[in-house]
Short mmCIF file of C-alpha atoms in Angstrom, two decimals:
data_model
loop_
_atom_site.label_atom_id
_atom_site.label_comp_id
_atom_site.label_asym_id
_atom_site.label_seq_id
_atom_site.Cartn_x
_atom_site.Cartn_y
_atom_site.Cartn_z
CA UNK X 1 -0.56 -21.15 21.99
CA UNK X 2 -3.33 -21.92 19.81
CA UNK X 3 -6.32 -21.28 22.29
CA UNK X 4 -5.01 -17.41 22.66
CA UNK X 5 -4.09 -17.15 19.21
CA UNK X 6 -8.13 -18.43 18.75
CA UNK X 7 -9.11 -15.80 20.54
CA UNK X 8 -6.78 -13.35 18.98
CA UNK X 9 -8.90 -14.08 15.60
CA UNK X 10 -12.25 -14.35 17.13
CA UNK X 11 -11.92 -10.44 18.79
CA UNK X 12 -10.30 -9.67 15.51
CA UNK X 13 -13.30 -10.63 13.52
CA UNK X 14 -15.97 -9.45 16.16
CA UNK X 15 -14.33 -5.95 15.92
CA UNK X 16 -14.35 -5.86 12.37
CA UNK X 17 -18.00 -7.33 12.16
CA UNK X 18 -18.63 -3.96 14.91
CA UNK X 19 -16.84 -1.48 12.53
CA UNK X 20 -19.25 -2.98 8.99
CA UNK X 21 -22.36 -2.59 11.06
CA UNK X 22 -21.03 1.08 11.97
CA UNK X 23 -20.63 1.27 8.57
CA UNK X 24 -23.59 -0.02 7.66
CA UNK X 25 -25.70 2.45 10.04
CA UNK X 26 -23.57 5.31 8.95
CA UNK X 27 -25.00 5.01 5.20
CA UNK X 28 -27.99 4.51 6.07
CA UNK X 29 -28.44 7.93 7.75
CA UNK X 30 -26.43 9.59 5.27
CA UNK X 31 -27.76 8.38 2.45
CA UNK X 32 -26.47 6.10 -0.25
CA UNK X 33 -26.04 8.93 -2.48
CA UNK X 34 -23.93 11.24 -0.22
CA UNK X 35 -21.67 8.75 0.79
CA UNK X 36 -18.21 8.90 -0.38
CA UNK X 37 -15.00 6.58 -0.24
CA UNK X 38 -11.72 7.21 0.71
CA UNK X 39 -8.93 5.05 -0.71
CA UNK X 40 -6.17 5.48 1.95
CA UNK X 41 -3.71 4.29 -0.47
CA UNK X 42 -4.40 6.05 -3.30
CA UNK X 43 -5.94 9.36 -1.81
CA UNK X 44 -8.88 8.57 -4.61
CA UNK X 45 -12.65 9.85 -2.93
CA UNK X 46 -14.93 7.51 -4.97
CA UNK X 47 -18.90 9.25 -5.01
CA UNK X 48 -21.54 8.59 -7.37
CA UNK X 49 -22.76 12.05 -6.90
CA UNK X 50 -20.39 13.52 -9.03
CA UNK X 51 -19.99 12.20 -12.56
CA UNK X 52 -16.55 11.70 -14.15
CA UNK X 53 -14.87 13.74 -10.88
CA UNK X 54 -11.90 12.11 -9.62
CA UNK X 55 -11.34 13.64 -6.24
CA UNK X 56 -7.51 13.32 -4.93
CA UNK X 57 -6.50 13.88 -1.38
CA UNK X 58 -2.61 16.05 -1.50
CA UNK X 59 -0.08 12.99 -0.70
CA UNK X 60 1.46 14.57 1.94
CA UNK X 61 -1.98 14.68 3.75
CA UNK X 62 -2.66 11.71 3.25
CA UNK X 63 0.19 10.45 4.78
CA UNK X 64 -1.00 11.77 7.95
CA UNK X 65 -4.38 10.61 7.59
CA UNK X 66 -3.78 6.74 6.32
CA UNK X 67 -2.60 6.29 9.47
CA UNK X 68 -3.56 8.85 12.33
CA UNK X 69 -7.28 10.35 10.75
CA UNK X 70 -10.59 9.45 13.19
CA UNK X 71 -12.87 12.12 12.30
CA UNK X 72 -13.28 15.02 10.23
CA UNK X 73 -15.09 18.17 12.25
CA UNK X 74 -15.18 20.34 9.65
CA UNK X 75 -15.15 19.45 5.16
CA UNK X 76 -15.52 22.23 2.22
CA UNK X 77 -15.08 21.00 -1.52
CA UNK X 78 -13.93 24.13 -3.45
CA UNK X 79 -14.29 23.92 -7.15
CA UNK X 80 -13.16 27.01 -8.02
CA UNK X 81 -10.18 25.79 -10.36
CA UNK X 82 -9.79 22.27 -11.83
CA UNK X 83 -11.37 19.27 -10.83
CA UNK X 84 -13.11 19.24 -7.31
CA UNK X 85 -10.48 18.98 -4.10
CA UNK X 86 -11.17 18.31 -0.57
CA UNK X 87 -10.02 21.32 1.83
CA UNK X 88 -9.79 19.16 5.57
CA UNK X 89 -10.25 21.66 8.24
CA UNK X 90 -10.27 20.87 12.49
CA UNK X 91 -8.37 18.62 14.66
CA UNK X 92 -6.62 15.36 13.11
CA UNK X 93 -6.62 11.98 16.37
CA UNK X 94 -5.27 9.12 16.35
CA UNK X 95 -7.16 6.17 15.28
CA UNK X 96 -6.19 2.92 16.95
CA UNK X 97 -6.97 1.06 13.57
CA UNK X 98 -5.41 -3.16 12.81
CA UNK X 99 -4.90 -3.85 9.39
CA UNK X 100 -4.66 -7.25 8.27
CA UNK X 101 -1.80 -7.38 6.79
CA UNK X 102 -2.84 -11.01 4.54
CA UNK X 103 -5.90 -8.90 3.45
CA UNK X 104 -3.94 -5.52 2.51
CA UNK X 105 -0.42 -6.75 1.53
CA UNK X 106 -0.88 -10.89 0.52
CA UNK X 107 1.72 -10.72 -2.51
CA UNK X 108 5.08 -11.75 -1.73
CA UNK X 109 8.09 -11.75 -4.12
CA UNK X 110 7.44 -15.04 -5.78
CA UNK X 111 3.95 -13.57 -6.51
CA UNK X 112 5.09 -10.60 -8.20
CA UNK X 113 7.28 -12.19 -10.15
CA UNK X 114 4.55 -14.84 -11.30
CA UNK X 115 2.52 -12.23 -12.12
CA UNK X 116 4.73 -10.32 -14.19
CA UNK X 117 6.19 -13.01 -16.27
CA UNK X 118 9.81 -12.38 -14.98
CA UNK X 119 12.47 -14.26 -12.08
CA UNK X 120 11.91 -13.20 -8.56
CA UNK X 121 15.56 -12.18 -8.65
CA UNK X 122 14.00 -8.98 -11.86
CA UNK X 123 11.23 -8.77 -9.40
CA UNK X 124 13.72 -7.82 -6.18
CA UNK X 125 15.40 -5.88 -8.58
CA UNK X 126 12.61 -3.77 -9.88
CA UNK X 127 11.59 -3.23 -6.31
CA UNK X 128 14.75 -1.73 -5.35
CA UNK X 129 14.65 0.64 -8.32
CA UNK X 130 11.48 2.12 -7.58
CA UNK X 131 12.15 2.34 -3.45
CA UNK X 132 9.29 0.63 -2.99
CA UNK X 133 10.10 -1.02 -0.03
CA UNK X 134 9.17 1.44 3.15
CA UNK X 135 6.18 2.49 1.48
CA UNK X 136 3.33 1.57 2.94
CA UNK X 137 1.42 1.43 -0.07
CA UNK X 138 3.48 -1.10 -1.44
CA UNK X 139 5.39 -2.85 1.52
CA UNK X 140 4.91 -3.94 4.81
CA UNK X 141 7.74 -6.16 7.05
CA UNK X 142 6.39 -8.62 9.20
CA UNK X 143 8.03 -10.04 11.96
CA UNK X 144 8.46 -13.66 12.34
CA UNK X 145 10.40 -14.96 15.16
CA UNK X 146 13.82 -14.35 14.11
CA UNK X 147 13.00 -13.68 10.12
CA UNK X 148 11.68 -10.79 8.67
CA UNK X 149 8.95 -11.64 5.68
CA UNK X 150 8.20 -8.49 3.29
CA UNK X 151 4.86 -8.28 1.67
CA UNK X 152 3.49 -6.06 -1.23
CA UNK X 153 0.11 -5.20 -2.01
CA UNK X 154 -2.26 -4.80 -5.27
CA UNK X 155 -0.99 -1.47 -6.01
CA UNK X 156 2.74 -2.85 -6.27
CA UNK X 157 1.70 -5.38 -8.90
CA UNK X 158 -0.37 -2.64 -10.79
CA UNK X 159 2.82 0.02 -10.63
CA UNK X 160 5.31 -2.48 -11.77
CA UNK X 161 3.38 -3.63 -14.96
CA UNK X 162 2.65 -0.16 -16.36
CA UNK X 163 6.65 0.56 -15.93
CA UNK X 164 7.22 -2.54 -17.66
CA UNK X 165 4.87 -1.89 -20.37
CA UNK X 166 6.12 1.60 -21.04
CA UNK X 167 8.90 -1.00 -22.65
CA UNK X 168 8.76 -2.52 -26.20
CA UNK X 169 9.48 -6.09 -26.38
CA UNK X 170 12.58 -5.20 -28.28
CA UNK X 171 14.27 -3.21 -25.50
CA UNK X 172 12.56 -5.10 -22.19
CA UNK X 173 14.83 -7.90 -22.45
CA UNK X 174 18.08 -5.70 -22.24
CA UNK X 175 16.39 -3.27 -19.33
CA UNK X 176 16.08 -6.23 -17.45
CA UNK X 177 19.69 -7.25 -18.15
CA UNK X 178 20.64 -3.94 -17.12
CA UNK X 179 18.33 -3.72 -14.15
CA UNK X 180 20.30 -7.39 -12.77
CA UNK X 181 23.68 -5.48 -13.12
CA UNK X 182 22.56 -2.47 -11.49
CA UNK X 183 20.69 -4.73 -9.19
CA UNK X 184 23.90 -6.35 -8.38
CA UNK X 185 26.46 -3.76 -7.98
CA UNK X 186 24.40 -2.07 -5.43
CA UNK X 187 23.90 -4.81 -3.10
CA UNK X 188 28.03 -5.90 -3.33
CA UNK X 189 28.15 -1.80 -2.31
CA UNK X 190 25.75 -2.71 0.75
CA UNK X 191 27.48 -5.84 1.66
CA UNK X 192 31.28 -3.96 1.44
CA UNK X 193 30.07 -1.10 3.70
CA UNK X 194 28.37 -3.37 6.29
CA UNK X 195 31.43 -5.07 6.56
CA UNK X 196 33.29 -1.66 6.73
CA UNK X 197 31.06 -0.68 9.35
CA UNK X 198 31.45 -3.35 11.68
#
């Protein structure tokens, strides 16, 4: 009902108005200048201390931490060899942490498609090549009574248009011909063995 759904949004809000003022506090004592940002899709840390360092958490850590990190007890950056990396030492616990899921994933397939100059059918297609449904960088389901929307974020917008720019205009047009074969085939596969299945 709409009153509790109200109320959903309002607590919603309130904690993430909480969380900015933590935030807020937390630079304050630190310091503007030793402060540093974690992009928990990406891995990218994001400090102005270091000039022209692009700090990278490993992907398979970071797969643990998008999700489960709260605090850090213990950090050592180790530039002995390449650019700087983050060593995470101590205890990894679980963060109970709601992501709005309009704010972090508001694209759906129409939207790519617009935004790549190409039919949502290319756009379904081009998603399936690249598995990027599952990933949480680039997909969320959300449930809706009985239907299931999917939603992308930024980064599947960005990854899509430097694969199709790696193309010439000569030879995009017949990938994408390709792609709606390939596209094709694979989901007549799907639908045969479903039916097998049952």
């Amino acid at each position: 009902e709409y009153p509790e759904l109200k109320k959903i949004i309002e607590e919603y809000r309130e904690r993430e108005r909480q969380m900015w003022i933590k935030h807020i506090e937390n630079i304050a004592k630190i310091g503007p200048t030793n402060v540093a940002l974690v992009d928990l899709f990406t891995g990218e840390i994001n400090t102005t201390r270091l000039h022209n360092a692009r700090l990278v958490i490993d992907e398979k850590l970071l797969e643990d931490v998008r999700d489960k990190i709260k605090f850090v007890e213990e950090g050592r950056f180790s530039e002995k060899e390449g650019e700087p990396t983050l060593k995470i030492i101590g205890k990894v616990e679980t963060a109970n942490v709601i992501l709005d899921p309009n704010q972090y994933y508001p694209y759906l397939v129409k939207n790519i498609a617009d935004e790549l100059n190409i039919t949502q059918y290319e756009a379904q297609a081009l998603i399936w090549k690249h598995e990027l449904k599952g990933n949480k960088k680039y997909h969320i389901k959300i449930q809706s009574g009985k239907s299931i929307i999917h939603k992308y974020s930024k980064h599947t917008i960005d990854f899509l248009k430097k694969e199709l720019e790696k193309l010439s205009e000569d030879t995009l047009q017949d990938f994408l011909k390709n792609l709606r074969k390939e596209y094709y085939n694979s989901s007549i596969k799907t639908k045969r063995r479903k039916r097998h299945n049952r």
